[in-house]
Every structure is written in structure tokens, then in C-alpha cells.
CSV table of C-alpha atoms in Angstrom, one decimal:
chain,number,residue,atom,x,y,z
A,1,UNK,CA,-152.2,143.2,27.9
A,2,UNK,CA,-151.2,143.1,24.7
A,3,UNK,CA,-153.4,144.9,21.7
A,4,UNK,CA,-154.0,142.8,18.4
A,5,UNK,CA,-151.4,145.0,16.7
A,6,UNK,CA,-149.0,144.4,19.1
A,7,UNK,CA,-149.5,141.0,19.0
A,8,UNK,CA,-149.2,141.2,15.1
A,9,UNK,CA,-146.0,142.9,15.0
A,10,UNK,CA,-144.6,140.6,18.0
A,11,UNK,CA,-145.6,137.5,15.2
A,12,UNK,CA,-144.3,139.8,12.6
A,13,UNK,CA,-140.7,139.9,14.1
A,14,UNK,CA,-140.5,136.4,15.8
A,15,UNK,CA,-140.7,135.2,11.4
A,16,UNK,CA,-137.8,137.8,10.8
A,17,UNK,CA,-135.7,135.9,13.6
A,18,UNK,CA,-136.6,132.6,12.1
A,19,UNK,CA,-136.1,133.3,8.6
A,20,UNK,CA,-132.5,135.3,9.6
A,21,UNK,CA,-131.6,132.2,11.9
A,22,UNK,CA,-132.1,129.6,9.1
A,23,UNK,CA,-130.0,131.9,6.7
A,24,UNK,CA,-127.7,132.2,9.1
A,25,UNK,CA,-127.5,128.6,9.5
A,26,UNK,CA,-127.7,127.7,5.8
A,27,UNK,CA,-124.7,129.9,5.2
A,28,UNK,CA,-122.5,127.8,7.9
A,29,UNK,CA,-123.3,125.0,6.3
A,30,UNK,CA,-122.5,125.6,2.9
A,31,UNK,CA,-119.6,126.8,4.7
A,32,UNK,CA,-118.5,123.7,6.0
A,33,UNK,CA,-119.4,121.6,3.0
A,34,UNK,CA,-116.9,123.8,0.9
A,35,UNK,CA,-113.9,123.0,3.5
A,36,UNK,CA,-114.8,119.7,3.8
A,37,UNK,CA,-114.8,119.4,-0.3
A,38,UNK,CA,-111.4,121.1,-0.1
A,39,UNK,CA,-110.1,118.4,2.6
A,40,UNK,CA,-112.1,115.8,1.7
A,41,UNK,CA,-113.1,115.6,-2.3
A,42,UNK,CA,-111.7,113.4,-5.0
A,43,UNK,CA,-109.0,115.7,-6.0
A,44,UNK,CA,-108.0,116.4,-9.7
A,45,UNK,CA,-104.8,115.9,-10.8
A,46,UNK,CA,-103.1,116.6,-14.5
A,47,UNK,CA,-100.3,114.8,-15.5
A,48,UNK,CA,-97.4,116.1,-18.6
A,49,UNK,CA,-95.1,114.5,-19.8
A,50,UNK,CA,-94.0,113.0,-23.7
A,51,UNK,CA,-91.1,110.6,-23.6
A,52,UNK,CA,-91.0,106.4,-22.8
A,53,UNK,CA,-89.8,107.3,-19.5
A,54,UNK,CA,-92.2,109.7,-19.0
A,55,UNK,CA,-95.1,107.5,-19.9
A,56,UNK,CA,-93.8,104.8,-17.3
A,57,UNK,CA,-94.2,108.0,-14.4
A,58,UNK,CA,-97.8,108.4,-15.6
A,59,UNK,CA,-98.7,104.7,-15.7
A,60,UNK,CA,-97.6,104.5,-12.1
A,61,UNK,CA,-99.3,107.8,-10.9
A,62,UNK,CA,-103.0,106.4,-12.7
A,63,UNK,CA,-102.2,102.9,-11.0
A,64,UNK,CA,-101.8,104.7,-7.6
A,65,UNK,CA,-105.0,106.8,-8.7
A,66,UNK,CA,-107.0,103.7,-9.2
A,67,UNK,CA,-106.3,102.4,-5.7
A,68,UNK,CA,-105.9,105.8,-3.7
A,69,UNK,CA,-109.7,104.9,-2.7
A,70,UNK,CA,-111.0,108.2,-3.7
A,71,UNK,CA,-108.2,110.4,-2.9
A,72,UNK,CA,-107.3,111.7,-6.6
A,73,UNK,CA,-107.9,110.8,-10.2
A,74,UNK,CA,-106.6,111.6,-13.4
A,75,UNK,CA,-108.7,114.4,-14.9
A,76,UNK,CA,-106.3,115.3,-17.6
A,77,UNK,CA,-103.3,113.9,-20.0
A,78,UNK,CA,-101.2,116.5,-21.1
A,79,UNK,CA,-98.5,115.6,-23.8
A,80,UNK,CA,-96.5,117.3,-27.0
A,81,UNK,CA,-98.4,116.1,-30.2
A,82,UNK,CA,-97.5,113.2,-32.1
A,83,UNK,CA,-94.5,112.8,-34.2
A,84,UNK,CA,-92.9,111.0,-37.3
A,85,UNK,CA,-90.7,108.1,-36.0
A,86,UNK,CA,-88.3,106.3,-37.8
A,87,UNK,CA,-85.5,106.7,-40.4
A,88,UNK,CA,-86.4,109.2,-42.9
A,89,UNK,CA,-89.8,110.4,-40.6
A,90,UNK,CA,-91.8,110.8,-43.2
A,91,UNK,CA,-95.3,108.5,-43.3
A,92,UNK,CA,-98.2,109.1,-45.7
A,93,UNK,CA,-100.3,109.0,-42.1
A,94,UNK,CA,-100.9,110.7,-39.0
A,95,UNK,CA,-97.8,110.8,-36.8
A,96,UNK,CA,-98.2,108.5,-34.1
A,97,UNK,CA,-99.3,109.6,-30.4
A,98,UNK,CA,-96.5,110.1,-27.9
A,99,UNK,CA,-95.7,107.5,-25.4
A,100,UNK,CA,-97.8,109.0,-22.6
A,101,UNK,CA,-100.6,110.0,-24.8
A,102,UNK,CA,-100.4,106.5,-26.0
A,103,UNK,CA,-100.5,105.2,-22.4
A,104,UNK,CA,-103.7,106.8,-21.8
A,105,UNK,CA,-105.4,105.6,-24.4
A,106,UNK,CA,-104.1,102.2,-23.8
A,107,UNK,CA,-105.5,102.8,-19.9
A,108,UNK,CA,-108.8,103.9,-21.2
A,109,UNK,CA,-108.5,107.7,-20.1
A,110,UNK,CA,-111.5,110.0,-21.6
A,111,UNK,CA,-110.4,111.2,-24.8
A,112,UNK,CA,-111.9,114.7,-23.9
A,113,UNK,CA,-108.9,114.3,-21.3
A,114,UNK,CA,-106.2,113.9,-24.3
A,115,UNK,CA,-104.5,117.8,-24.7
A,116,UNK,CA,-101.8,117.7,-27.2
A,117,UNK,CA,-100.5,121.7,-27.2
A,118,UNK,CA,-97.8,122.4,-29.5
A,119,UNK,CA,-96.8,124.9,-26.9
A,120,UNK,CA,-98.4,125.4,-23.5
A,121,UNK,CA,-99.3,129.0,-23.6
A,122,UNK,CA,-101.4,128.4,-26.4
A,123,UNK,CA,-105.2,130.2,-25.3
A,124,UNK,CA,-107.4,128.0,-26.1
A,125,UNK,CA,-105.3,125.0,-24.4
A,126,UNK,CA,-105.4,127.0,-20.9
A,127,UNK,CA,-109.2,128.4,-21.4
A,128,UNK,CA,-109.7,124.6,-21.7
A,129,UNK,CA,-107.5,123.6,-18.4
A,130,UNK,CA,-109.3,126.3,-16.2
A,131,UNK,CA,-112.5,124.8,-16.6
A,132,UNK,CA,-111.1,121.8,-15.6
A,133,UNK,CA,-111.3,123.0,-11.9
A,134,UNK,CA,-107.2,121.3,-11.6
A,135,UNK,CA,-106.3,120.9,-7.9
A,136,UNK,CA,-102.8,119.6,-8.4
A,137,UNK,CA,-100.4,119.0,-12.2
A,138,UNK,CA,-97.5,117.0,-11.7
A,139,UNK,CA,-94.8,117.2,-14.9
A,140,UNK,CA,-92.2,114.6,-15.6
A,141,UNK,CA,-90.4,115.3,-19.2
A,142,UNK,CA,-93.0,117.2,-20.5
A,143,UNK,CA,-90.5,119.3,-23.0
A,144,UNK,CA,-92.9,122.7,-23.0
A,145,UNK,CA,-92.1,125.8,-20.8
A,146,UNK,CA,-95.0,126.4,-18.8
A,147,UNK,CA,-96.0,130.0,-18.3
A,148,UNK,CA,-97.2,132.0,-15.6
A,149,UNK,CA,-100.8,131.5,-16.7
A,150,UNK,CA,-100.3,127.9,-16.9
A,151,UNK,CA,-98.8,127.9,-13.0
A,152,UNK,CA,-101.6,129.6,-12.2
A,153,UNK,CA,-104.6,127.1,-12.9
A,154,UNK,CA,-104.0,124.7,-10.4
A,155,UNK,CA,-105.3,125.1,-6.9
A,156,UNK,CA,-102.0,123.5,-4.7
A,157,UNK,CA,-99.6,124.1,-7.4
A,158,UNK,CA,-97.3,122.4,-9.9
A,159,UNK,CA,-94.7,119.5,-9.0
A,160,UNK,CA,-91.9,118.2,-11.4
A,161,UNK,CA,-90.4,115.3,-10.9
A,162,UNK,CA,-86.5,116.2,-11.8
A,163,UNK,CA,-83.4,113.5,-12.2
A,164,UNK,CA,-80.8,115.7,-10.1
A,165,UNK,CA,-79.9,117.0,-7.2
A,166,UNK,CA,-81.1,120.4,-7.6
A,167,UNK,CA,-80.1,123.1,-7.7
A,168,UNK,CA,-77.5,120.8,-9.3
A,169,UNK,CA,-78.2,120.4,-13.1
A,170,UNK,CA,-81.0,122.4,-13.4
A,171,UNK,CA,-82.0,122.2,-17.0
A,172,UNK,CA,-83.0,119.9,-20.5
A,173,UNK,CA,-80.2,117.3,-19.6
A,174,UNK,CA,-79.6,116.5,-16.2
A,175,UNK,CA,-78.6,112.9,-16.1
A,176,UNK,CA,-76.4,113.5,-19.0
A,177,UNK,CA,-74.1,116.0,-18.0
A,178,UNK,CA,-74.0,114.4,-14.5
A,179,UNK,CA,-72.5,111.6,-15.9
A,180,UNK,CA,-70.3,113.1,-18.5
A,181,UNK,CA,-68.8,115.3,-14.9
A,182,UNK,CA,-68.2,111.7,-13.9
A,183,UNK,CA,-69.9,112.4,-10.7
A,184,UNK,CA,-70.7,109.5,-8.6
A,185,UNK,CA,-73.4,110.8,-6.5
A,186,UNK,CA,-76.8,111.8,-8.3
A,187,UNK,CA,-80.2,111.9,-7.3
A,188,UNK,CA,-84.2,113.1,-8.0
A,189,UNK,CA,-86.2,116.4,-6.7
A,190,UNK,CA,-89.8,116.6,-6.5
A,191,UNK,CA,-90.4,120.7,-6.2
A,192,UNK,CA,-93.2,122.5,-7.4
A,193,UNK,CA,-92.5,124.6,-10.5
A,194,UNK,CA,-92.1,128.6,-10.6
A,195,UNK,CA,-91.6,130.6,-13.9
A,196,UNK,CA,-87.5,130.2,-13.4
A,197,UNK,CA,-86.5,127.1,-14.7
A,198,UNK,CA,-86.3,123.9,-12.1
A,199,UNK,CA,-86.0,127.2,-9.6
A,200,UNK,CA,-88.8,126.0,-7.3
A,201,UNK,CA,-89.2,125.1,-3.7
A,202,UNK,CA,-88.1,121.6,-3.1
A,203,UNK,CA,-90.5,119.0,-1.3
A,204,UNK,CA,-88.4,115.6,-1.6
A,205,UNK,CA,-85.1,114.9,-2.9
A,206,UNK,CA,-83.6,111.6,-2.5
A,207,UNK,CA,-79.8,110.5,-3.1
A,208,UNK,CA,-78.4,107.9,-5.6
A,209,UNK,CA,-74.7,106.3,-5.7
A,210,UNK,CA,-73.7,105.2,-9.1
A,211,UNK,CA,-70.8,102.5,-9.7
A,212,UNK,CA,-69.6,103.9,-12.6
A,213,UNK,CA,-71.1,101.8,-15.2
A,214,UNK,CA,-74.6,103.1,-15.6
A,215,UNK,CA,-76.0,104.9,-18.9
A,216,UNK,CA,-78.2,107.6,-19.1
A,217,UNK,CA,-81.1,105.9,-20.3
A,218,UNK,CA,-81.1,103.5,-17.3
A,219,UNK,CA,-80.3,105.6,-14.9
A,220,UNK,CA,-83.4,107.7,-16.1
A,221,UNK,CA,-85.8,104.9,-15.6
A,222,UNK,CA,-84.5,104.5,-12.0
A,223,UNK,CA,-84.5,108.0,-11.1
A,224,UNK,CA,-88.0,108.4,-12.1
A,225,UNK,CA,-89.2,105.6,-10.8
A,226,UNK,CA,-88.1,106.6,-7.3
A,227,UNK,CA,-89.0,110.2,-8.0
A,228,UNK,CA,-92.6,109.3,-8.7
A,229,UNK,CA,-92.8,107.2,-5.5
A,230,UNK,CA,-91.7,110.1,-3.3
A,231,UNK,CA,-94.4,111.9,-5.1
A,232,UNK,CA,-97.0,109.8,-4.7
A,233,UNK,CA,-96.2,109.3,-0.7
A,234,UNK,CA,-96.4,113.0,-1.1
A,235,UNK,CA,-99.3,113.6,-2.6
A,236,UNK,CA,-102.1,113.5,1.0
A,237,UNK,CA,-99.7,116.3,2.3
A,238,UNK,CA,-100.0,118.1,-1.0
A,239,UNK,CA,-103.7,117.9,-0.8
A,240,UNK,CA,-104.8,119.2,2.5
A,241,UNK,CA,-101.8,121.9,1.6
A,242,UNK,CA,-98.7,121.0,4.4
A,243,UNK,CA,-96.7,120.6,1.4
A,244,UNK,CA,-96.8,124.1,0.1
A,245,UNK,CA,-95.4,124.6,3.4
A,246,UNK,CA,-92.9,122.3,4.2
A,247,UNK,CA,-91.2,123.1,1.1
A,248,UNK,CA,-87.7,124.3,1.0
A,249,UNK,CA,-86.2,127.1,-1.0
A,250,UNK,CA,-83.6,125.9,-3.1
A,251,UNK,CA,-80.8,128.5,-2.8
A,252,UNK,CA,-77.9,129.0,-5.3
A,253,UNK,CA,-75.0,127.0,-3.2
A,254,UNK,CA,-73.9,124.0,-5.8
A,255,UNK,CA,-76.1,125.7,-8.5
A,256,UNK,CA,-75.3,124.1,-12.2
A,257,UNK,CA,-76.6,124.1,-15.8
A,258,UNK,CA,-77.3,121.3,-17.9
A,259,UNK,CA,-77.7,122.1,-21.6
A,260,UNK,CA,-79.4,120.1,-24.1
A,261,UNK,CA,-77.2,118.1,-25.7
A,262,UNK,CA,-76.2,119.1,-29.5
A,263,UNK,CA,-75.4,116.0,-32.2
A,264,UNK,CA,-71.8,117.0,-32.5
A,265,UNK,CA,-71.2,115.7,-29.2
A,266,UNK,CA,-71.1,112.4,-29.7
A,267,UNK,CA,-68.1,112.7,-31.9
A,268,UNK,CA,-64.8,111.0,-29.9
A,269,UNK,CA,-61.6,112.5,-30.0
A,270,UNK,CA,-59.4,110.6,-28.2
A,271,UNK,CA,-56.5,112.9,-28.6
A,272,UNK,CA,-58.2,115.3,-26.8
A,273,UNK,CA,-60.5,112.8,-24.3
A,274,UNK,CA,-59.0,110.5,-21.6
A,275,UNK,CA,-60.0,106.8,-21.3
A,276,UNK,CA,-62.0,108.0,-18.8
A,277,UNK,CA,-63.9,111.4,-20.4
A,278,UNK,CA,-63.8,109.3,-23.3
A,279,UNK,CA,-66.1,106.4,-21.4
A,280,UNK,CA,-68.4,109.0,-19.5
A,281,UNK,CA,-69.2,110.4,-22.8
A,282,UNK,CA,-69.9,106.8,-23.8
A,283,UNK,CA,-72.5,106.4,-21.2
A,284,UNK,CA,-73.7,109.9,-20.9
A,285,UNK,CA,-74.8,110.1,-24.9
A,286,UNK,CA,-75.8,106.7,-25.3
A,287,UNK,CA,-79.0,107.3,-26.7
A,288,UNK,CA,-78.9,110.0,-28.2
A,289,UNK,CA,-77.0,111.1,-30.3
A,290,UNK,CA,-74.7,108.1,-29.6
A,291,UNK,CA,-70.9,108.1,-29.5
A,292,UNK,CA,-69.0,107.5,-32.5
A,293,UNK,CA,-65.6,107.2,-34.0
A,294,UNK,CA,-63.6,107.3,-36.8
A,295,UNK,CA,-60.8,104.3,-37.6
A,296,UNK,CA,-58.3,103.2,-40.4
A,297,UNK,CA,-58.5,99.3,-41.1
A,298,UNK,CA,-55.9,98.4,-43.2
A,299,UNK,CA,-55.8,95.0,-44.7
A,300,UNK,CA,-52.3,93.4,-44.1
A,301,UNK,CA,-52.4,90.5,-46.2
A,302,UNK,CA,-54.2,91.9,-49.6
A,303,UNK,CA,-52.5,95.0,-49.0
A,304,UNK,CA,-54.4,98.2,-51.1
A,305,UNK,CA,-55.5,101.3,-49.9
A,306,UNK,CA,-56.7,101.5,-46.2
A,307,UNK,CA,-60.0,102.2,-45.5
A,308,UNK,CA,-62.0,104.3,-43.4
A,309,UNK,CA,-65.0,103.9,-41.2
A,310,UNK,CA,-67.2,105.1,-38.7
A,311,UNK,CA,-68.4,103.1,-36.1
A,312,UNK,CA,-70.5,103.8,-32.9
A,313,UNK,CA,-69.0,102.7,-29.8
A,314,UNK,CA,-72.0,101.5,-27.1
A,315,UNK,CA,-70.3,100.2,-24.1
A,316,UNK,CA,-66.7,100.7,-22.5
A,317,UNK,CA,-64.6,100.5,-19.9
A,318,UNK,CA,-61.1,102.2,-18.5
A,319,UNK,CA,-57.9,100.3,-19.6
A,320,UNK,CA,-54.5,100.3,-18.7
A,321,UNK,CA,-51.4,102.1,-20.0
A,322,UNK,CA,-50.9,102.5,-23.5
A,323,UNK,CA,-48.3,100.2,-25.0
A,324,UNK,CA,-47.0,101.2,-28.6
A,325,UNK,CA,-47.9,104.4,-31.2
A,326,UNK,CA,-50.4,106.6,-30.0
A,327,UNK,CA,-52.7,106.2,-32.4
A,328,UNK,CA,-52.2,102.5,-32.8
A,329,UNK,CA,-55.5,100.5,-31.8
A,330,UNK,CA,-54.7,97.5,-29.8
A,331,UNK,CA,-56.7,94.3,-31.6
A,332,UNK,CA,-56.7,91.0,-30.0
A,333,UNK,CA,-59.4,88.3,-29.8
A,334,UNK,CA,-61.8,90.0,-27.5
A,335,UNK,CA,-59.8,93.1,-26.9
A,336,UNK,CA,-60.4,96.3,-28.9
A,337,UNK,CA,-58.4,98.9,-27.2
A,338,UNK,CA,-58.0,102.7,-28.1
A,339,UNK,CA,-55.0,104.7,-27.1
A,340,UNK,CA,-56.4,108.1,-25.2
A,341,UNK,CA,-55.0,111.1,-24.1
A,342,UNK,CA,-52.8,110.6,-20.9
A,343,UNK,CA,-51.6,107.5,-21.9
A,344,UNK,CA,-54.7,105.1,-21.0
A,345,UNK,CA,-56.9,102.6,-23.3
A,346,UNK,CA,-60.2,103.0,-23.8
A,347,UNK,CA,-61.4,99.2,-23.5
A,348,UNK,CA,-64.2,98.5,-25.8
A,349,UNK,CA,-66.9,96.2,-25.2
A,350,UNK,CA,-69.4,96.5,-27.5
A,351,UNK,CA,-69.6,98.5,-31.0
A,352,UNK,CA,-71.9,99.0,-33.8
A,353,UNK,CA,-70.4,99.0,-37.5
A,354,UNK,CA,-71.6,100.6,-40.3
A,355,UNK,CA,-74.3,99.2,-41.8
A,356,UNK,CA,-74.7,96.3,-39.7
A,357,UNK,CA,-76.3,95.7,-35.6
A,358,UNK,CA,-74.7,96.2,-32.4
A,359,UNK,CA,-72.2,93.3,-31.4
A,360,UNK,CA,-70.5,92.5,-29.0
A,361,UNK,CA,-65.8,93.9,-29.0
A,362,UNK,CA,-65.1,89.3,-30.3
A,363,UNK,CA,-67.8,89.5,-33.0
A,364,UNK,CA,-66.5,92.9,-34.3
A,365,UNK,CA,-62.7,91.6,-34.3
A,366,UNK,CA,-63.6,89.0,-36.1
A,367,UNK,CA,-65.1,90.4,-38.7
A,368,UNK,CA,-61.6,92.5,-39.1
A,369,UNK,CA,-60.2,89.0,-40.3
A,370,UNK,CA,-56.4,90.1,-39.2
A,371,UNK,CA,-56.4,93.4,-40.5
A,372,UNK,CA,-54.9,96.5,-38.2
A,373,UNK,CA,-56.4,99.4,-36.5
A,374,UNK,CA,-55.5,102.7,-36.2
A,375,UNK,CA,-57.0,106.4,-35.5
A,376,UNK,CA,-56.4,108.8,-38.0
């Protein structure tokens, strides 16, 4: 038989076991609910970019957000601040948003969301992103070199979307330079982003065949729209983490640079260009800086001193084999034709004069009412 103290202490240590088991249990459970936030949970995504192009990325990431059906949302908008825009840049107002901020706004995001850095490492920018609690960012034209502090907010990572085949190109001009080389293969990488520039481990990267026409401003709009597809068909590996896996190193086998591109080179020389460098350049710069030349109009019928102008050349084409002086400009009705290096024309199709809108190569020899052409 048990004594009443015995019984007591019996009592005493049946509560400890109840109290430890429902601890015990608690602590599973709290457990659980954490991995299933992780797996589970409306995930948080960041989005940086500045240009046009960039702001057409993010307005196809939010759209996919909207209808993911809980999967992620947009919980920030990251974007270089506002500039002047326009000749002279000067305004007696504040410069305008950029194109993605603007695109926010227009969407209705939060304007707590809105960050406008001049520069990412700025402290107070990243004290404000880690209390964000970011799972994912993804970057397309951003602008801003992201440091290690930035790379290291986000749970799962960064991924930039990149127009190249990397480690092809790597750099502030891809599509560019890949046009200039006259290369007819090119292509867009989604990798997640590591301190070395477009260095990262590559998750997608999808191939494009170019006919030899396209300009850099068009081809950007298709390489980022396809690179933000493969993204977002990406994005539920991403989340439960397979991505971060899967991921490839890049290596250093086919490894190029592309440098921003300075003003100067838009200037033509076509002593020193073929028709051919001469018309990649043509669509490689075409908008910015341009392409532009320098001719010698010379009136033949009211004689006088010749004149000399500058005019940008917008869209061209190879010609055939040079026929006459070398630096004599073939001029017909719709035929504007400029003698290159290695004995090829460099078939204009459409020109800007100074002073006056883009027309098309019969409009512009028209206005040259007879006169001749030359380089100088």
C-alpha cells in the first residue's frame, strides 16, 4: 500500500511527465509549422532593374505574381533614382521616376515598397531590405553593383536575368558587342549572382539564331522576354530550393567581356570598316550612341564651295563591289551607297540628316536635288 506521501510524489511526477510531454509536443509543432512556412508560405520576392526593357521584365514577373495563386508576391521595387530626360536635361522639377519605378506605381505597388539607392551598398538601403524578410531578388538591368552584403539578404539567393550566352559577354553590353562580333548565335542566362561579375552558377540558358538584320534594342526586348519566362517556370524549383542545386558552374571555356560602350564609337570610318563591320556597328549602336558619318555634298549645278555634314545612318545592308573612286558615294534614286574598306558598299536604307527626322535612303536623295556625294 501506498502512504499519502507516496501517493503525493507519484501525482507530483505524473504533472512533470505531462507538462514535459506537451512541451515536447509544442516544440514539434512549431517545428513543423516553420518547414511548412518555408515550403509552403507566400514567398517574397524583390525585383531591380531601371531601363524600358527592364520595366517590361518586371511587369511580366508582378503579372505572373498576381496569378501564381499564392506562390510569391512582389514585396519590393528596387530601381536607380529618377533622372533628367531630354535634350539639355535640365527641368525646374523633380526628375522623373525610372521606367520600372514608374511601372510600379502605375501597378499600384506600396509606395513603402519603392527603394531608389543611388548605390546599393548604401546602409540604410540594406538595413531597410533585411527587414524585409526577402526569400528571393531577381535583377534584370538594374545598373548598380551589388555587394556581398546585398547577396546576402535574401534567403534562396539572387537571379539575373542576362542577354548572352554566358560566360560569353559577361559584362554592361552584351547584346551589343555580340552583334558588332557579327555572331549569329546569341542567347539569355538566368544564374544567380555572386560578387564576380555575371560569374554565377547558371540555372537556364536558352539559344537564339539571329538573321543578320536585328538591332540591339530589339533583340533586347526578345531576349528578356524569353529570359524572364524561363525564370518564372523556374521560380517553384527556386522556392522549395532544387534550384540552388541544379545549378551549373559556369567555367571559363568561351569566357568574353563586354565593355560599356563609349560615344566615340559610333563614329564610321569606312576606310578602316568593311561593308559588313560597318553594318554590325550600325545595328549594334543603334540606340545609343547611334552611328554617324561624315559626307561632302557638292552642288553640281550652282557650283560654290562644297559642304559638309554629319548625318546618322539608322538602318543598312551589305552591297556589292565598289564601282568607281573609293571615296565616291554611289547616289541614285533609292540607292545611297558608301564605298568600304575591301571593296564592298555599304547600302543605306534609312538616314537621319541634320536637323531634320529619320527618313527613309529615296526621301534623303531627294532632298540632295542632283548634287554628288563623297567621303572626305
Amino acid at each position: 500500500r501506498s502512504t499519502t506521501k507516496e501517493m503525493s510524489a507519484m501525482t507530483a511526477a505524473a504533472g512533470r511527465f505531462v507538462v514535459h510531454a506537451a512541451a515536447k509536443m509544442t516544440t514539434k509543432m512549431t517545428t513543423r509549422r516553420k518547414r511548412n512556412c518555408c515550403c509552403y508560405c507566400t514567398k517574397r520576392v524583390a525585383f531591380l532593374g531601371t531601363p524600358e526593357v527592364a520595366a517590361k521584365v518586371f511587369e511580366r514577373l508582378h503579372e505572373a505574381s498576381v496569378n501564381s495563386n499564392g506562390l510569391f508576391e512582389i514585396a519590393a521595387v528596387i530601381s536607380q533614382p529618377g533622372r533628367p530626360r531630354g535634350r539639355g536635361r535640365k527641368s525646374s522639377g523633380p526628375p522623373p521616376p525610372s521606367p520600372v519605378t514608374q511601372s510600379a506605381i502605375d501597378r499600384g505597388v506600396d509606395e513603402a515598397k519603392l527603394l531608389n539607392p543611388a548605390k546599393a551598398n548604401e546602409p540604410e538601403f540594406l538595413e531597410t531590405l533585411a527587414k524585409m524578410n526577402l526569400d528571393l531578388c531577381v535583377t534584370a538591368a538594374y545598373g548598380n553593383f551589388l555587394p556581398q552584403k546585398f547577396l546576402d539578404i535574401p534567403r534562396l539567393g539572387t537571379l539575373n536575368i542576362h542577354p548572352s550566352l554566358l560566360p560569353q559577354f559577361r559584362g554592361a553590353a552584351p547584346v551589343q558587342r555580340c552583334i558588332e562580333s557579327g555572331l549569329e548565335e546569341t542567347g539569355v542566362t538566368v544564374a544567380f549572382t555572386v560578387l564576380k561579375m555575371d560569374a554565377g552558377p547558371i540555372l537556364t540558358q536558352t539559344k537564339y539564331k539571329m538573321n543578320g538584320s536585328e538591332k540591339a534594342h530589339e533583340m533586347l526586348d526578345v531576349l528578356f522576354d524569353i529570359g524572364v519566362e524561363s525564370l518564372i517556370e523556374q521560380l517553384p524549383k527556386v522556392f522549395t530550393g532544387e534550384a540552388g542545386e541544379i545549378a551549373k558552374d559556369q567555367g571559363e571555356e568561351g569566357l568574353s567581356h563586354a565593355d560599356k560602350v563609349s560615344s566615340e564609337e559610333g563614329d564610321l570610318d569606312f576606310s578602316a570598316l568593311s561593308a559588313l563591320e560597318a553594318h554590325n556597328k550600325v545595328r549594334a549602336f543603334d540606340g545609343w550612341p547611334g552611328t554617324k558619318a561624315t559626307f561632302i555634298i557638292q552642288d553640281e549645278k550652282k557650283g560654290g564651295e562644297p559642304k559638309e555634314i554629319v548625318a546618322k545612318i539608322l538602318t543598312t545592308k551589305v552591297g556589292g563591289s565598289v564601282e568607281g573612286g573609293e571615296k565616291v558615294v554611289k547616289v541614285a534614286k533609292k540607292q545611297f551607297s558608301i564605298p568600304c574598306k575591301g571593296g564592298e558598299y555599304l547600302d543605306v536604307l534609312e538616314v537621319q540628316p541634320p536637323g531634320k527626322k529619320p527618313m527613309d535612303v529615296a526621301s534623303f536623295v531627294n532632298g540632295l536635288k542632283g548634287s554628288s556625294v563623297s567621303l572626305p
